[in-house]
Tab-separated table of C-alpha atoms in Angstrom:
chain	number	residue	atom	x	y	z
S	1	UNK	CA	-4.187	2.546	14.157
S	2	UNK	CA	-2.412	-0.696	13.271
S	3	UNK	CA	0.650	-0.934	11.311
S	4	UNK	CA	0.535	-3.644	8.505
S	5	UNK	CA	4.007	-3.566	7.386
S	6	UNK	CA	6.712	-1.948	5.412
S	7	UNK	CA	6.877	-2.257	1.810
S	8	UNK	CA	9.743	-2.133	-0.626
S	9	UNK	CA	10.310	0.386	-3.497
S	10	UNK	CA	10.893	-0.453	-7.064
S	11	UNK	CA	14.554	-0.976	-7.922
S	12	UNK	CA	15.381	0.731	-11.154
S	13	UNK	CA	18.710	-0.405	-12.723
S	14	UNK	CA	20.931	1.766	-14.913
S	15	UNK	CA	23.408	1.026	-17.650
S	16	UNK	CA	27.027	2.009	-17.105
S	17	UNK	CA	29.208	3.788	-19.646
S	18	UNK	CA	32.269	1.754	-20.068
S	19	UNK	CA	35.481	1.741	-22.069
S	20	UNK	CA	35.587	-1.340	-24.319
S	21	UNK	CA	39.251	-1.450	-23.984
S	22	UNK	CA	39.725	-1.553	-20.222
S	23	UNK	CA	36.140	-2.255	-18.897
S	24	UNK	CA	36.218	0.572	-16.536
S	25	UNK	CA	33.418	3.199	-15.920
S	26	UNK	CA	35.759	5.856	-17.364
S	27	UNK	CA	36.783	6.529	-20.849
S	28	UNK	CA	40.471	6.919	-21.823
S	29	UNK	CA	42.336	8.361	-24.618
S	30	UNK	CA	43.554	11.612	-25.967
S	31	UNK	CA	41.033	12.202	-28.909
S	32	UNK	CA	37.969	14.287	-28.360
S	33	UNK	CA	34.648	12.588	-29.002
S	34	UNK	CA	31.058	13.836	-28.774
S	35	UNK	CA	30.051	14.542	-25.115
S	36	UNK	CA	33.686	13.627	-23.935
S	37	UNK	CA	36.248	16.088	-22.405
S	38	UNK	CA	39.639	14.730	-22.563
S	39	UNK	CA	43.027	16.314	-21.526
S	40	UNK	CA	45.930	15.736	-23.858
S	41	UNK	CA	48.262	13.167	-22.657
S	42	UNK	CA	50.849	10.682	-23.936
S	43	UNK	CA	49.663	8.127	-21.415
S	44	UNK	CA	46.303	6.570	-20.707
S	45	UNK	CA	44.303	9.132	-18.883
S	46	UNK	CA	40.957	8.923	-17.035
S	47	UNK	CA	38.443	11.394	-18.543
S	48	UNK	CA	35.119	12.919	-17.548
S	49	UNK	CA	32.064	12.202	-19.805
S	50	UNK	CA	29.746	15.144	-20.230
S	51	UNK	CA	26.478	15.155	-18.199
S	52	UNK	CA	24.532	15.017	-21.306
S	53	UNK	CA	26.353	12.023	-22.726
S	54	UNK	CA	25.848	10.422	-19.278
S	55	UNK	CA	22.088	11.111	-19.285
S	56	UNK	CA	21.718	9.687	-22.869
S	57	UNK	CA	23.603	6.589	-21.934
S	58	UNK	CA	21.981	5.680	-18.805
S	59	UNK	CA	18.416	6.865	-19.327
S	60	UNK	CA	17.908	6.120	-23.119
S	61	UNK	CA	20.822	3.674	-23.695
S	62	UNK	CA	22.505	5.598	-26.454
S	63	UNK	CA	25.820	6.892	-26.913
S	64	UNK	CA	24.794	9.017	-29.959
S	65	UNK	CA	24.488	12.536	-28.462
S	66	UNK	CA	22.314	13.410	-31.628
S	67	UNK	CA	19.746	10.771	-31.077
S	68	UNK	CA	17.990	12.061	-28.061
S	69	UNK	CA	14.383	10.841	-27.954
S	70	UNK	CA	11.519	13.513	-28.139
S	71	UNK	CA	9.467	14.371	-25.102
S	72	UNK	CA	6.302	12.421	-24.773
S	73	UNK	CA	3.209	14.343	-23.637
S	74	UNK	CA	2.018	13.530	-19.946
S	75	UNK	CA	-1.654	13.961	-21.019
S	76	UNK	CA	-1.321	10.659	-22.881
S	77	UNK	CA	1.101	9.090	-20.447
S	78	UNK	CA	-1.248	6.724	-18.613
S	79	UNK	CA	-3.184	5.488	-21.772
S	80	UNK	CA	-1.700	5.828	-25.370
S	81	UNK	CA	2.060	5.897	-24.095
S	82	UNK	CA	1.363	3.750	-20.814
S	83	UNK	CA	4.028	1.206	-21.951
S	84	UNK	CA	6.845	3.773	-22.376
S	85	UNK	CA	9.493	4.149	-19.665
S	86	UNK	CA	9.073	7.364	-17.481
S	87	UNK	CA	12.375	8.852	-18.834
S	88	UNK	CA	10.607	9.666	-22.212
S	89	UNK	CA	8.215	12.096	-20.507
S	90	UNK	CA	10.996	14.253	-18.995
S	91	UNK	CA	10.873	17.774	-20.217
S	92	UNK	CA	13.816	19.639	-21.854
S	93	UNK	CA	14.300	21.596	-18.589
S	94	UNK	CA	14.197	18.258	-16.479
S	95	UNK	CA	16.798	16.732	-18.850
S	96	UNK	CA	19.150	19.755	-18.828
S	97	UNK	CA	19.105	19.809	-14.946
S	98	UNK	CA	19.661	16.090	-14.660
S	99	UNK	CA	22.628	16.355	-17.105
S	100	UNK	CA	24.079	18.881	-14.809
S	101	UNK	CA	23.329	16.506	-11.674
S	102	UNK	CA	25.087	13.737	-13.462
S	103	UNK	CA	28.137	15.942	-14.303
S	104	UNK	CA	28.318	17.215	-10.664
S	105	UNK	CA	27.794	13.700	-9.091
S	106	UNK	CA	30.552	12.314	-11.438
S	107	UNK	CA	32.913	15.243	-10.344
S	108	UNK	CA	32.065	14.515	-6.676
S	109	UNK	CA	32.782	10.659	-6.986
S	110	UNK	CA	29.115	9.879	-6.232
S	111	UNK	CA	27.461	6.617	-7.559
S	112	UNK	CA	25.440	7.808	-10.507
S	113	UNK	CA	22.482	5.503	-9.479
S	114	UNK	CA	21.430	8.301	-7.253
S	115	UNK	CA	20.708	10.454	-10.121
S	116	UNK	CA	19.263	7.652	-11.975
S	117	UNK	CA	16.630	7.089	-9.237
S	118	UNK	CA	15.697	10.757	-9.032
S	119	UNK	CA	15.216	10.850	-12.835
S	120	UNK	CA	12.871	7.852	-12.596
S	121	UNK	CA	10.849	9.640	-10.021
S	122	UNK	CA	10.706	12.793	-12.172
S	123	UNK	CA	9.779	10.913	-15.099
S	124	UNK	CA	6.812	9.190	-13.341
S	125	UNK	CA	5.513	12.547	-12.241
S	126	UNK	CA	5.643	13.731	-15.841
S	127	UNK	CA	4.034	10.538	-17.073
S	128	UNK	CA	1.160	11.016	-14.710
S	129	UNK	CA	0.423	14.376	-16.223
S	130	UNK	CA	2.305	16.139	-13.373
S	131	UNK	CA	0.648	14.004	-10.868
S	132	UNK	CA	-2.872	14.886	-11.965
S	133	UNK	CA	-3.641	11.328	-13.342
S	134	UNK	CA	-3.358	9.609	-9.952
S	135	UNK	CA	-5.244	9.834	-6.725
S	136	UNK	CA	-3.624	10.656	-3.344
S	137	UNK	CA	-3.240	7.339	-1.514
S	138	UNK	CA	-4.177	9.137	1.625
S	139	UNK	CA	-7.488	10.535	0.603
S	140	UNK	CA	-9.364	7.718	2.527
S	141	UNK	CA	-10.501	5.714	-0.426
S	142	UNK	CA	-8.000	2.899	-0.366
S	143	UNK	CA	-9.188	-0.151	1.469
S	144	UNK	CA	-7.937	-3.594	2.195
S	145	UNK	CA	-9.852	-6.854	1.441
S	146	UNK	CA	-11.816	-6.330	4.652
S	147	UNK	CA	-12.771	-2.759	4.018
S	148	UNK	CA	-10.379	-1.277	6.390
S	149	UNK	CA	-8.964	2.170	5.113
S	150	UNK	CA	-5.297	2.178	4.363
S	151	UNK	CA	-3.028	5.133	4.470
S	152	UNK	CA	0.769	5.532	3.886
S	153	UNK	CA	3.582	7.424	5.726
S	154	UNK	CA	7.244	7.907	5.360
S	155	UNK	CA	9.688	6.311	7.628
S	156	UNK	CA	10.915	8.388	10.402
S	157	UNK	CA	14.243	9.158	8.735
S	158	UNK	CA	12.642	10.055	5.391
S	159	UNK	CA	9.991	12.224	7.268
S	160	UNK	CA	12.800	14.101	8.971
S	161	UNK	CA	14.577	14.780	5.608
S	162	UNK	CA	11.424	15.861	4.129
S	163	UNK	CA	10.741	18.435	6.957
S	164	UNK	CA	14.379	19.928	6.424
S	165	UNK	CA	13.644	20.222	2.679
S	166	UNK	CA	10.299	21.916	3.079
S	167	UNK	CA	11.705	24.283	5.762
S	168	UNK	CA	14.926	25.239	4.021
S	169	UNK	CA	15.283	28.661	2.087
S	170	UNK	CA	16.760	26.656	-0.930
S	171	UNK	CA	13.413	25.174	-1.898
S	172	UNK	CA	11.934	28.440	-3.115
S	173	UNK	CA	14.706	29.068	-5.715
S	174	UNK	CA	15.851	25.556	-6.665
S	175	UNK	CA	15.895	24.585	-10.251
S	176	UNK	CA	13.876	21.456	-9.422
S	177	UNK	CA	10.186	21.837	-10.396
S	178	UNK	CA	8.145	23.061	-7.605
S	179	UNK	CA	5.120	20.924	-8.478
S	180	UNK	CA	7.307	17.786	-8.519
S	181	UNK	CA	8.786	18.552	-5.083
S	182	UNK	CA	5.200	19.127	-3.734
S	183	UNK	CA	4.237	15.753	-5.241
S	184	UNK	CA	7.126	13.659	-4.139
S	185	UNK	CA	7.346	15.002	-0.664
S	186	UNK	CA	3.714	14.377	-0.031
S	187	UNK	CA	3.471	10.765	1.406
S	188	UNK	CA	-0.031	10.194	-0.209
S	189	UNK	CA	1.876	10.527	-3.648
S	190	UNK	CA	5.596	10.086	-2.899
S	191	UNK	CA	5.484	7.140	-0.519
S	192	UNK	CA	6.710	4.704	-3.234
S	193	UNK	CA	9.676	7.076	-4.246
S	194	UNK	CA	12.801	5.417	-5.624
S	195	UNK	CA	15.262	8.277	-4.853
S	196	UNK	CA	17.093	8.855	-1.687
S	197	UNK	CA	15.526	11.867	-0.043
S	198	UNK	CA	18.871	12.903	1.434
S	199	UNK	CA	20.352	13.075	-2.010
S	200	UNK	CA	17.346	14.953	-3.213
S	201	UNK	CA	18.069	17.369	-0.363
S	202	UNK	CA	21.554	17.888	-1.578
S	203	UNK	CA	20.367	18.551	-5.074
S	204	UNK	CA	17.688	21.061	-4.023
S	205	UNK	CA	20.346	23.050	-2.147
S	206	UNK	CA	23.039	22.601	-4.942
S	207	UNK	CA	20.835	23.797	-7.757
S	208	UNK	CA	19.236	26.600	-5.899
S	209	UNK	CA	20.299	30.300	-6.238
S	210	UNK	CA	20.308	30.483	-2.222
S	211	UNK	CA	22.395	27.438	-2.214
S	212	UNK	CA	26.274	27.248	-1.737
S	213	UNK	CA	27.684	25.942	-4.954
S	214	UNK	CA	31.016	25.190	-3.456
S	215	UNK	CA	29.599	22.708	-0.914
S	216	UNK	CA	30.972	19.322	-1.786
S	217	UNK	CA	28.477	16.258	-2.032
S	218	UNK	CA	28.445	14.131	1.131
S	219	UNK	CA	30.893	11.356	0.853
S	220	UNK	CA	28.254	8.737	1.760
S	221	UNK	CA	26.816	9.106	-1.692
S	222	UNK	CA	29.922	7.485	-3.256
S	223	UNK	CA	28.113	4.115	-3.050
S	224	UNK	CA	24.496	3.269	-3.624
S	225	UNK	CA	22.640	1.376	-0.982
S	226	UNK	CA	19.219	0.065	-1.812
S	227	UNK	CA	16.714	0.752	0.967
S	228	UNK	CA	14.307	-2.172	1.260
S	229	UNK	CA	11.736	-0.504	3.562
S	230	UNK	CA	11.077	2.914	2.627
S	231	UNK	CA	7.470	3.509	3.509
S	232	UNK	CA	4.859	2.188	6.039
S	233	UNK	CA	1.257	1.231	5.371
S	234	UNK	CA	-1.259	1.889	8.300
S	235	UNK	CA	-4.654	0.308	8.389
S	236	UNK	CA	-7.906	1.325	10.392
S	237	UNK	CA	-9.185	-0.797	13.146
S	238	UNK	CA	-12.671	-1.167	11.651
S	239	UNK	CA	-14.143	-1.514	8.139
S	240	UNK	CA	-15.324	1.827	6.559
S	241	UNK	CA	-19.016	2.382	6.645
S	242	UNK	CA	-18.934	3.145	2.851
S	243	UNK	CA	-17.204	-0.077	2.057
S	244	UNK	CA	-19.870	-2.044	4.185
S	245	UNK	CA	-22.631	-0.429	2.109
S	246	UNK	CA	-20.882	-1.125	-1.187
S	247	UNK	CA	-20.356	-4.813	-0.066
S	248	UNK	CA	-24.075	-5.153	0.734
S	249	UNK	CA	-25.029	-3.883	-2.752
S	250	UNK	CA	-22.619	-6.425	-4.257
S	251	UNK	CA	-24.176	-9.309	-2.287
S	252	UNK	CA	-27.814	-8.143	-3.470
S	253	UNK	CA	-26.656	-8.021	-6.916
S	254	UNK	CA	-24.989	-11.380	-6.659
S	255	UNK	CA	-28.301	-12.839	-5.299
S	256	UNK	CA	-30.187	-11.396	-8.243
S	257	UNK	CA	-27.708	-12.959	-10.656
S	258	UNK	CA	-28.178	-16.405	-8.889
S	259	UNK	CA	-31.997	-16.025	-9.098
S	260	UNK	CA	-31.789	-15.152	-12.853
S	261	UNK	CA	-29.427	-18.231	-13.398
S	262	UNK	CA	-32.119	-20.456	-11.735
S	263	UNK	CA	-34.750	-18.798	-13.930
S	264	UNK	CA	-32.995	-20.025	-17.021
S	265	UNK	CA	-33.498	-23.679	-15.815
S	266	UNK	CA	-37.235	-22.954	-14.907
S	267	UNK	CA	-38.718	-24.319	-18.030
S	268	UNK	CA	-37.023	-27.688	-17.799
S	269	UNK	CA	-38.046	-27.916	-14.055
S	270	UNK	CA	-41.734	-27.133	-15.008
S	271	UNK	CA	-41.752	-29.709	-17.614
S	272	UNK	CA	-40.251	-32.155	-15.199
S	273	UNK	CA	-43.119	-31.251	-12.686
S	274	UNK	CA	-45.882	-31.495	-15.458
S	275	UNK	CA	-44.465	-34.940	-16.403
S	276	UNK	CA	-44.502	-36.155	-12.803
S	277	UNK	CA	-48.157	-34.894	-12.392
S	278	UNK	CA	-49.099	-36.640	-15.661
S	279	UNK	CA	-47.568	-39.958	-14.253
S	280	UNK	CA	-49.481	-39.590	-11.005
S	281	UNK	CA	-46.981	-37.768	-8.944
S	282	UNK	CA	-49.069	-34.769	-8.439
S	283	UNK	CA	-47.634	-33.574	-5.050
S	284	UNK	CA	-45.875	-30.223	-5.922
S	285	UNK	CA	-42.398	-30.005	-4.634
S	286	UNK	CA	-41.714	-27.148	-2.108
S	287	UNK	CA	-38.547	-26.149	-3.889
S	288	UNK	CA	-40.411	-25.329	-7.017
S	289	UNK	CA	-43.103	-23.567	-5.045
S	290	UNK	CA	-40.438	-21.452	-3.168
S	291	UNK	CA	-38.434	-20.735	-6.306
S	292	UNK	CA	-41.566	-19.440	-8.198
S	293	UNK	CA	-42.770	-17.425	-5.349
S	294	UNK	CA	-39.399	-15.741	-4.906
S	295	UNK	CA	-39.179	-14.975	-8.668
S	296	UNK	CA	-42.573	-13.287	-8.853
S	297	UNK	CA	-41.749	-11.428	-5.645
S	298	UNK	CA	-38.652	-10.139	-7.292
S	299	UNK	CA	-40.288	-9.198	-10.514
S	300	UNK	CA	-43.074	-7.046	-8.956
S	301	UNK	CA	-42.561	-3.428	-9.401
S	302	UNK	CA	-40.907	-1.791	-6.411
S	303	UNK	CA	-40.098	1.740	-5.536
S	304	UNK	CA	-36.750	0.578	-4.230
S	305	UNK	CA	-35.613	-0.858	-7.704
């Protein structure tokens, strides 16, 4: 096998919730507003925004807690609603869980982009009708321009993390959808993942009945680092036999199309030959003879056509 290269994942940005008075990521004040939990104080105090408010602000760009968009059906996600962002396909259970993740990540001082990325992957899964609307990249039907089969794998670091998640006791009782986990942890589907698999591992454990709810989030998630190379494309050494057969058919069809294009010019060419014969140039050109012979040969009934 030859390795063609490493490819980048999609970088999905997110909107920050800020206090217009101080420009920080936290809201200040002693008054209680929708989705905001504030302690009473005579001085400016940092407050925590509810997970639901964070979800609405970051994913749906609204601070109105009553204006949550409806859930779009994944059965129409790849056609009728193909231009909608994946977040709109998140189910109510997905949104409730993500709101809890936002709140937990905020309490732990984590960069909320980690939750944004996980929400993006979950939304894509729902938009693709729970993964049914897309084919597995590793099913042997993906080719490069030369007909060589392409497959994808995770990086060594991601593959190690995936193995830990799949072998842990937490995965069987986590609140994360099992179908989504099977999808995103399969390199044929999840190789273009946006989320950090180590962060996903922490979420699987945190929101599992078998997990330890008192375990703090790893401090490395306090900052978000974009990973430029998160999967590897492999290419077979030789073109696939099926691809070669398909290419032969295309070449045959192309030659027929070229023949029919020549046929459109046949009347003019015959008229020119007759005119030349009338004027005394009665030697038939080899090109006309060859073309007409090929045309009649192609028009003959054949069991292969």
